[in-house]
Amino acid sequence: SRGFCSICLSIKRKILLGACLGHSLKGCINYSGIDYATGKLYYVTEWNISYSSLAARNLKVSEFIETINYKVQALTKLHHRNIVAYEGVLCNQENDSVQVILIQEFILGISVCSMSGGCFNWNVESVSSMAKGILEGLIFLHNNGISHGNLCDSSVFLDSSGIIKISVSQVIIEGNSLL
């Protein structure tokens, strides 16, 4: 456990890392985070991409970091009720890896993946509402030149207000394929 530490993003924010929310099977670690100045909650995802996995794909470290920064910067400009908001990214070069820390909107809710376990009351109205939210989010992305690339039940969330939120995983997928 890392405990609490602060992350200074290029957007001039200090994010205090909170509790570990879980470890992905694909190697990332998820934390809660709180903006030191405003108290706003964030979802923080951390990956460690080894230099050897970058080299195996003929990727230079500097180009990898530049690409991640460029993509997240583009995502921070997208605002739609059905898309998870992205706040920024921090890439640190370590001894044997690149640490990528992604800061995004904290969703108080549940993933569709977790809902499919049987605790959710699936009816025509709820499925229709979910499909509408997903389609509106995807249309927004496509109208902004972004293809989701990997829509799955673990990248779609239902927040506590009943709003569907899609996590845009195009940045994450490349990171996961390098782990």
Coordinates of N, CA and C in Angstrom, one line a residue:
S1 N 0.8 -1.2 0.0 CA 0.0 0.0 0.0 C 0.9 1.2 0.0
R2 N 0.5 2.2 -0.9 CA 1.3 3.4 -1.0 C 1.0 4.5 0.1
G3 N -0.2 4.3 0.7 CA -0.6 5.4 1.6 C -1.0 6.6 0.9
F4 N -0.7 7.7 1.5 CA -1.1 9.0 0.9 C 0.2 9.7 0.3
C5 N 0.0 10.2 -0.8 CA 1.1 11.0 -1.4 C 0.4 12.0 -2.4
S6 N 1.1 13.0 -2.7 CA 0.6 14.0 -3.6 C 1.1 13.9 -5.0
I7 N 0.3 14.2 -6.0 CA 0.7 14.2 -7.4 C 0.5 15.6 -7.9
C8 N 1.5 16.2 -8.4 CA 1.4 17.5 -9.0 C 1.3 17.3 -10.5
L9 N 0.2 17.6 -11.0 CA -0.1 17.5 -12.5 C 0.4 18.7 -13.2
S10 N 0.5 18.6 -14.5 CA 0.9 19.7 -15.3 C -0.2 20.8 -15.3
I11 N -1.4 20.4 -14.8 CA -2.5 21.3 -14.7 C -2.5 22.0 -13.4
K12 N -1.4 22.0 -12.7 CA -1.1 22.7 -11.5 C -2.1 22.3 -10.4
R13 N -2.4 21.0 -10.2 CA -3.2 20.6 -9.1 C -2.4 19.6 -8.3
K14 N -2.8 19.6 -7.0 CA -2.2 18.6 -6.1 C -3.3 17.6 -5.8
I15 N -3.1 16.3 -6.2 CA -4.1 15.3 -5.9 C -3.5 14.4 -4.8
L16 N -4.2 14.3 -3.7 CA -3.8 13.4 -2.6 C -4.3 12.0 -2.9
L17 N -3.5 11.0 -3.0 CA -3.9 9.7 -3.2 C -4.5 9.1 -1.9
G18 N -5.7 8.4 -2.1 CA -6.3 7.8 -0.9 C -6.2 6.3 -1.0
A19 N -7.3 5.7 -0.7 CA -7.3 4.2 -0.6 C -7.1 3.6 -1.9
C20 N -6.5 2.4 -1.9 CA -6.4 1.6 -3.1 C -7.8 1.0 -3.3
L21 N -8.3 1.2 -4.5 CA -9.6 0.7 -4.9 C -9.6 -0.7 -5.5
G22 N -8.4 -1.1 -6.0 CA -8.3 -2.4 -6.5 C -7.1 -2.5 -7.5
H23 N -6.8 -3.7 -7.9 CA -5.8 -4.1 -8.9 C -6.4 -4.7 -10.0
S24 N -6.1 -4.3 -11.2 CA -6.7 -4.9 -12.4 C -5.9 -6.1 -12.8
L25 N -6.6 -7.1 -13.4 CA -5.9 -8.3 -13.9 C -4.8 -7.9 -14.9
K26 N -5.0 -6.7 -15.6 CA -4.1 -6.3 -16.6 C -2.9 -5.5 -16.0
G27 N -2.8 -5.3 -14.7 CA -1.7 -4.7 -14.1 C -1.8 -3.3 -13.6
C28 N -2.9 -2.7 -13.7 CA -3.0 -1.3 -13.2 C -3.5 -1.3 -11.8
I29 N -3.2 -0.2 -11.1 CA -3.7 -0.1 -9.7 C -4.6 1.2 -9.7
N30 N -5.7 1.0 -9.0 CA -6.7 2.1 -9.0 C -6.8 2.7 -7.6
Y31 N -6.8 4.0 -7.5 CA -6.9 4.7 -6.2 C -8.0 5.7 -6.2
S32 N -8.5 6.1 -5.0 CA -9.3 7.3 -4.9 C -8.3 8.4 -4.8
G33 N -8.7 9.6 -5.1 CA -7.9 10.8 -5.0 C -8.7 12.0 -4.6
I34 N -8.1 13.0 -4.0 CA -8.8 14.2 -3.7 C -8.0 15.4 -4.0
D35 N -8.6 16.4 -4.6 CA -7.9 17.6 -5.0 C -7.6 18.3 -3.7
Y36 N -6.4 18.6 -3.4 CA -5.9 19.2 -2.2 C -6.6 20.5 -1.9
A37 N -6.8 21.3 -3.0 CA -7.3 22.7 -2.8 C -8.9 22.7 -2.8
T38 N -9.5 21.9 -3.6 CA -11.0 22.0 -3.7 C -11.8 20.9 -3.0
G39 N -11.1 19.8 -2.7 CA -11.8 18.7 -2.1 C -12.6 17.8 -3.1
K40 N -12.4 18.0 -4.4 CA -13.1 17.2 -5.4 C -12.5 15.8 -5.4
L41 N -13.3 14.8 -5.5 CA -12.9 13.4 -5.6 C -12.5 13.1 -7.1
Y42 N -11.4 12.2 -7.2 CA -11.0 11.8 -8.5 C -10.7 10.3 -8.4
Y43 N -10.7 9.7 -9.6 CA -10.3 8.3 -9.7 C -8.9 8.3 -10.4
V44 N -8.0 7.6 -9.7 CA -6.6 7.7 -10.2 C -6.1 6.3 -10.6
T45 N -5.6 6.1 -11.8 CA -5.2 4.8 -12.3 C -3.7 4.9 -12.6
E46 N -2.9 3.9 -12.1 CA -1.5 3.9 -12.3 C -1.1 2.6 -13.0
W47 N -0.2 2.8 -14.0 CA 0.4 1.7 -14.7 C 1.9 1.9 -14.6
N48 N 2.7 0.8 -14.6 CA 4.1 0.8 -14.8 C 4.4 0.0 -16.0
I49 N 4.9 0.8 -17.1 CA 5.2 0.1 -18.4 C 6.7 0.0 -18.4
S50 N 7.2 -1.3 -18.5 CA 8.6 -1.5 -18.5 C 9.2 -1.0 -19.8
Y51 N 10.5 -0.6 -19.7 CA 11.2 -0.2 -20.9 C 11.4 -1.3 -21.9
S52 N 11.5 -2.5 -21.4 CA 11.7 -3.7 -22.3 C 10.4 -3.9 -23.1
S53 N 9.2 -3.7 -22.5 CA 8.0 -3.9 -23.3 C 7.8 -2.8 -24.4
L54 N 8.3 -1.6 -24.1 CA 8.3 -0.5 -25.1 C 9.3 -0.9 -26.2
A55 N 10.5 -1.3 -25.8 CA 11.5 -1.7 -26.8 C 11.0 -2.8 -27.7
A56 N 10.3 -3.8 -27.1 CA 9.8 -4.9 -27.9 C 8.8 -4.5 -29.0
R57 N 8.2 -3.3 -28.8 CA 7.3 -2.8 -29.8 C 7.9 -1.7 -30.6
N58 N 9.2 -1.5 -30.5 CA 10.0 -0.5 -31.2 C 9.5 0.9 -30.8
L59 N 9.1 1.1 -29.6 CA 8.7 2.4 -29.1 C 9.7 3.1 -28.3
K60 N 10.0 4.3 -28.6 CA 11.0 5.1 -27.8 C 10.2 5.6 -26.6
V61 N 10.8 5.7 -25.4 CA 10.2 6.2 -24.2 C 9.6 7.6 -24.4
S62 N 10.4 8.5 -25.0 CA 10.0 9.8 -25.1 C 8.8 9.9 -26.0
E63 N 8.7 9.1 -27.1 CA 7.6 9.1 -28.0 C 6.3 8.5 -27.3
F64 N 6.5 7.5 -26.5 CA 5.4 6.9 -25.8 C 4.8 7.9 -24.8
I65 N 5.7 8.6 -24.1 CA 5.2 9.6 -23.1 C 4.5 10.8 -23.9
E66 N 5.1 11.2 -25.0 CA 4.5 12.3 -25.8 C 3.1 11.9 -26.3
T67 N 2.9 10.7 -26.7 CA 1.7 10.2 -27.2 C 0.6 10.1 -26.1
I68 N 1.0 9.6 -25.0 CA 0.1 9.5 -23.8 C -0.4 10.9 -23.5
N69 N 0.6 11.8 -23.3 CA 0.2 13.2 -23.0 C -0.7 13.9 -24.0
Y70 N -0.4 13.6 -25.3 CA -1.3 14.2 -26.3 C -2.7 13.7 -26.3
K71 N -2.8 12.4 -26.1 CA -4.2 11.8 -26.1 C -5.0 12.2 -24.9
V72 N -4.3 12.2 -23.7 CA -5.1 12.7 -22.5 C -5.4 14.1 -22.6
Q73 N -4.5 15.0 -23.2 CA -4.8 16.4 -23.3 C -6.1 16.5 -24.2
A74 N -6.2 15.7 -25.3 CA -7.4 15.8 -26.1 C -8.6 15.3 -25.4
L75 N -8.5 14.3 -24.5 CA -9.6 13.8 -23.7 C -10.1 14.9 -22.7
T76 N -9.2 15.7 -22.2 CA -9.6 16.7 -21.2 C -10.5 17.7 -21.7
K77 N -10.5 17.9 -23.0 CA -11.4 18.9 -23.7 C -12.8 18.4 -24.0
L78 N -13.0 17.1 -23.8 CA -14.3 16.5 -24.1 C -15.2 16.5 -22.8
H79 N -16.4 17.1 -23.0 CA -17.3 17.2 -21.9 C -18.7 16.8 -22.3
H80 N -19.2 15.7 -21.8 CA -20.5 15.1 -22.2 C -21.0 14.3 -21.0
R81 N -22.3 14.4 -20.7 CA -22.8 13.7 -19.5 C -22.6 12.2 -19.5
N82 N -22.4 11.6 -20.7 CA -22.2 10.2 -20.8 C -20.8 9.7 -21.0
I83 N -19.9 10.6 -20.8 CA -18.4 10.3 -21.0 C -17.7 10.7 -19.6
V84 N -16.9 9.8 -19.1 CA -16.1 10.0 -18.0 C -15.2 11.2 -18.3
A85 N -15.1 12.2 -17.4 CA -14.2 13.4 -17.6 C -12.8 13.0 -17.2
Y86 N -11.8 13.4 -18.1 CA -10.4 13.2 -17.8 C -9.8 14.6 -17.4
E87 N -9.0 14.5 -16.3 CA -8.4 15.8 -15.8 C -6.9 15.9 -16.2
G88 N -6.2 14.9 -16.3 CA -4.8 15.0 -16.7 C -4.0 13.7 -16.5
V89 N -2.8 13.7 -16.8 CA -1.9 12.6 -16.7 C -0.5 13.0 -16.3
L90 N 0.1 12.1 -15.6 CA 1.5 12.4 -15.2 C 2.3 11.1 -15.6
C91 N 3.4 11.3 -16.3 CA 4.3 10.2 -16.8 C 5.7 10.5 -16.1
N92 N 6.1 9.5 -15.3 CA 7.4 9.6 -14.6 C 8.3 8.5 -15.2
Q93 N 9.5 8.8 -15.5 CA 10.5 7.8 -15.9 C 11.2 7.3 -14.7
E94 N 11.0 6.0 -14.4 CA 11.7 5.3 -13.3 C 12.9 4.6 -13.8
N95 N 13.6 3.8 -12.9 CA 14.8 3.1 -13.3 C 14.6 2.1 -14.4
D96 N 13.4 1.4 -14.4 CA 13.2 0.3 -15.4 C 11.9 0.4 -16.1
S97 N 11.1 1.5 -15.8 CA 9.8 1.6 -16.4 C 9.3 3.1 -16.4
V98 N 8.2 3.3 -17.2 CA 7.5 4.5 -17.2 C 6.3 4.4 -16.3
Q99 N 6.1 5.2 -15.3 CA 4.9 5.2 -14.5 C 4.0 6.2 -15.1
V100 N 2.8 5.7 -15.4 CA 1.7 6.5 -16.0 C 0.6 6.6 -15.0
I101 N 0.2 7.9 -14.6 CA -0.8 8.1 -13.6 C -1.9 9.0 -14.3
L102 N -3.1 8.4 -14.4 CA -4.2 9.0 -15.1 C -5.2 9.5 -14.1
I103 N -5.6 10.7 -14.2 CA -6.6 11.3 -13.2 C -7.9 11.5 -14.0
Q104 N -9.0 11.0 -13.5 CA -10.3 11.1 -14.1 C -11.4 11.3 -13.1
E105 N -12.5 11.7 -13.6 CA -13.7 11.9 -12.8 C -14.0 10.7 -11.9
F106 N -14.3 10.9 -10.7 CA -14.7 9.8 -9.7 C -16.2 9.5 -10.0
I107 N -16.5 8.3 -10.3 CA -17.8 7.8 -10.5 C -18.3 7.1 -9.3
L108 N -19.3 7.7 -8.6 CA -19.9 7.0 -7.5 C -21.0 6.1 -8.1
G109 N -20.7 4.9 -8.3 CA -21.7 4.0 -8.9 C -21.1 2.6 -9.1
I110 N -21.5 2.0 -10.2 CA -21.1 0.6 -10.4 C -20.9 0.4 -11.9
S111 N -19.9 -0.5 -12.3 CA -19.7 -0.9 -13.7 C -20.8 -1.8 -14.1
V112 N -21.1 -1.8 -15.4 CA -22.0 -2.8 -16.0 C -21.5 -4.2 -15.8
C113 N -20.2 -4.4 -15.8 CA -19.6 -5.7 -15.5 C -20.0 -6.2 -14.1
S114 N -20.0 -5.3 -13.1 CA -20.4 -5.7 -11.8 C -21.9 -5.9 -11.7
M115 N -22.7 -5.2 -12.5 CA -24.1 -5.3 -12.5 C -24.5 -6.7 -13.1
S116 N -23.7 -7.2 -14.0 CA -24.1 -8.4 -14.7 C -24.0 -9.6 -13.8
G117 N -23.6 -9.4 -12.6 CA -23.4 -10.5 -11.6 C -24.8 -11.0 -11.0
G118 N -25.9 -10.3 -11.3 CA -27.2 -10.8 -10.9 C -27.9 -10.0 -9.9
C119 N -27.2 -8.9 -9.3 CA -27.9 -8.1 -8.3 C -28.7 -7.0 -8.9
F120 N -28.6 -6.8 -10.2 CA -29.3 -5.7 -10.8 C -30.6 -6.2 -11.4
N121 N -31.7 -5.4 -11.3 CA -33.0 -5.7 -11.8 C -33.0 -5.3 -13.3
W122 N -32.7 -6.2 -14.2 CA -32.7 -6.0 -15.6 C -34.2 -6.0 -16.1
N123 N -34.6 -4.8 -16.6 CA -36.0 -4.8 -17.3 C -35.8 -4.0 -18.5
V124 N -36.9 -3.9 -19.3 CA -36.8 -3.3 -20.6 C -36.5 -1.8 -20.5
E125 N -37.0 -1.1 -19.5 CA -36.8 0.3 -19.3 C -35.3 0.6 -18.9
S126 N -34.8 -0.2 -18.0 CA -33.4 0.0 -17.6 C -32.4 -0.3 -18.7
V127 N -32.7 -1.4 -19.5 CA -31.8 -1.7 -20.6 C -31.9 -0.6 -21.7
S128 N -33.1 -0.1 -21.9 CA -33.3 0.9 -22.9 C -32.6 2.2 -22.5
S129 N -32.7 2.6 -21.3 CA -32.0 3.8 -20.8 C -30.5 3.6 -20.9
M130 N -30.0 2.4 -20.5 CA -28.6 2.2 -20.6 C -28.1 2.3 -22.1
A131 N -28.8 1.6 -23.0 CA -28.4 1.7 -24.4 C -28.5 3.1 -24.9
K132 N -29.5 3.9 -24.5 CA -29.5 5.3 -25.0 C -28.3 6.1 -24.5
G133 N -27.9 5.9 -23.2 CA -26.8 6.6 -22.7 C -25.5 6.2 -23.4
I134 N -25.3 4.9 -23.6 CA -24.1 4.5 -24.3 C -24.1 5.0 -25.8
L135 N -25.2 5.0 -26.5 CA -25.2 5.5 -27.8 C -25.0 7.0 -27.9
E136 N -25.6 7.7 -27.0 CA -25.4 9.2 -27.0 C -23.9 9.5 -26.7
G137 N -23.3 8.7 -25.8 CA -21.8 8.9 -25.5 C -21.0 8.6 -26.7
L138 N -21.3 7.5 -27.4 CA -20.5 7.1 -28.6 C -20.7 8.0 -29.7
I139 N -21.9 8.5 -29.9 CA -22.2 9.5 -31.0 C -21.3 10.8 -30.7
F140 N -21.3 11.2 -29.5 CA -20.5 12.4 -29.1 C -19.0 12.2 -29.4
L141 N -18.5 11.0 -29.0 CA -17.1 10.7 -29.3 C -16.8 10.7 -30.8
H142 N -17.7 10.0 -31.6 CA -17.5 9.9 -33.0 C -17.6 11.3 -33.7
N143 N -18.5 12.1 -33.2 CA -18.6 13.5 -33.7 C -17.4 14.3 -33.4
N144 N -16.6 13.9 -32.4 CA -15.3 14.6 -32.1 C -14.1 13.8 -32.6
G145 N -14.3 12.9 -33.5 CA -13.2 12.2 -34.2 C -12.5 11.1 -33.3
I146 N -13.3 10.6 -32.3 CA -12.7 9.6 -31.5 C -13.5 8.3 -31.6
S147 N -12.8 7.2 -31.8 CA -13.4 5.9 -31.8 C -13.0 5.2 -30.5
H148 N -14.0 4.7 -29.8 CA -13.8 4.1 -28.5 C -12.8 3.0 -28.5
G149 N -12.9 2.1 -29.5 CA -11.9 1.1 -29.7 C -12.1 -0.2 -28.9
N150 N -12.7 -0.1 -27.7 CA -12.8 -1.3 -26.8 C -14.0 -1.2 -25.9
L151 N -15.2 -1.0 -26.4 CA -16.3 -0.8 -25.5 C -16.7 -2.2 -24.9
C152 N -16.7 -2.3 -23.6 CA -17.0 -3.6 -22.9 C -17.7 -3.2 -21.6
D153 N -18.2 -4.2 -20.9 CA -19.0 -4.0 -19.7 C -18.2 -3.4 -18.6
S154 N -16.9 -3.5 -18.6 CA -16.0 -2.9 -17.6 C -15.7 -1.5 -17.9
S155 N -16.0 -0.9 -19.0 CA -15.8 0.5 -19.4 C -17.0 1.3 -19.4
V156 N -18.2 0.7 -19.0 CA -19.4 1.4 -18.9 C -19.9 1.4 -17.5
F157 N -20.3 2.6 -16.9 CA -20.7 2.7 -15.5 C -22.1 3.3 -15.4
L158 N -22.7 3.0 -14.3 CA -24.0 3.6 -14.0 C -23.7 4.4 -12.7
D159 N -23.8 5.7 -12.7 CA -23.5 6.5 -11.5 C -24.7 6.5 -10.6
S160 N -24.5 7.1 -9.4 CA -25.6 7.0 -8.4 C -26.8 7.8 -8.7
S161 N -26.7 8.6 -9.8 CA -27.9 9.4 -10.3 C -28.6 8.7 -11.4
G162 N -28.1 7.5 -11.8 CA -28.7 6.7 -12.9 C -28.2 7.1 -14.2
I163 N -27.1 7.9 -14.3 CA -26.6 8.3 -15.6 C -25.5 7.3 -16.0
I164 N -25.5 6.9 -17.3 CA -24.5 6.0 -17.9 C -23.3 6.8 -18.2
K165 N -22.1 6.3 -17.9 CA -20.8 7.0 -18.2 C -19.9 6.0 -18.8
I166 N -19.3 6.4 -20.0 CA -18.4 5.6 -20.7 C -17.0 6.0 -20.4
S167 N -16.1 5.1 -20.0 CA -14.7 5.4 -19.8 C -14.0 5.2 -21.2
V168 N -13.4 6.3 -21.6 CA -12.7 6.3 -22.9 C -11.4 5.6 -22.7
S169 N -11.3 4.4 -23.2 CA -10.1 3.6 -22.8 C -9.0 3.5 -23.9
Q170 N -9.1 4.4 -24.9 CA -8.1 4.3 -26.0 C -6.7 4.6 -25.4
V171 N -6.5 5.4 -24.4 CA -5.2 5.6 -23.8 C -4.8 4.4 -23.0
I172 N -5.8 3.9 -22.2 CA -5.6 2.7 -21.3 C -5.2 1.5 -22.1
I173 N -5.9 1.2 -23.2 CA -5.7 0.0 -23.9 C -4.2 -0.2 -24.4
E174 N -3.6 0.9 -24.9 CA -2.2 0.8 -25.3 C -1.3 0.5 -24.1
G175 N -1.7 1.1 -22.9 CA -0.9 0.9 -21.7 C -1.0 -0.6 -21.3
N176 N -2.3 -1.1 -21.3 CA -2.5 -2.5 -20.9 C -1.8 -3.5 -21.9
S177 N -1.7 -3.2 -23.2 CA -1.1 -4.1 -24.1 C 0.5 -4.1 -23.9
L178 N 1.0 -3.2 -23.2 CA 2.4 -3.1 -22.9 C 2.9 -3.7 -21.6
L179 N 1.9 -4.1 -20.8 CA 2.3 -4.6 -19.5 C 2.8 -6.0 -19.5

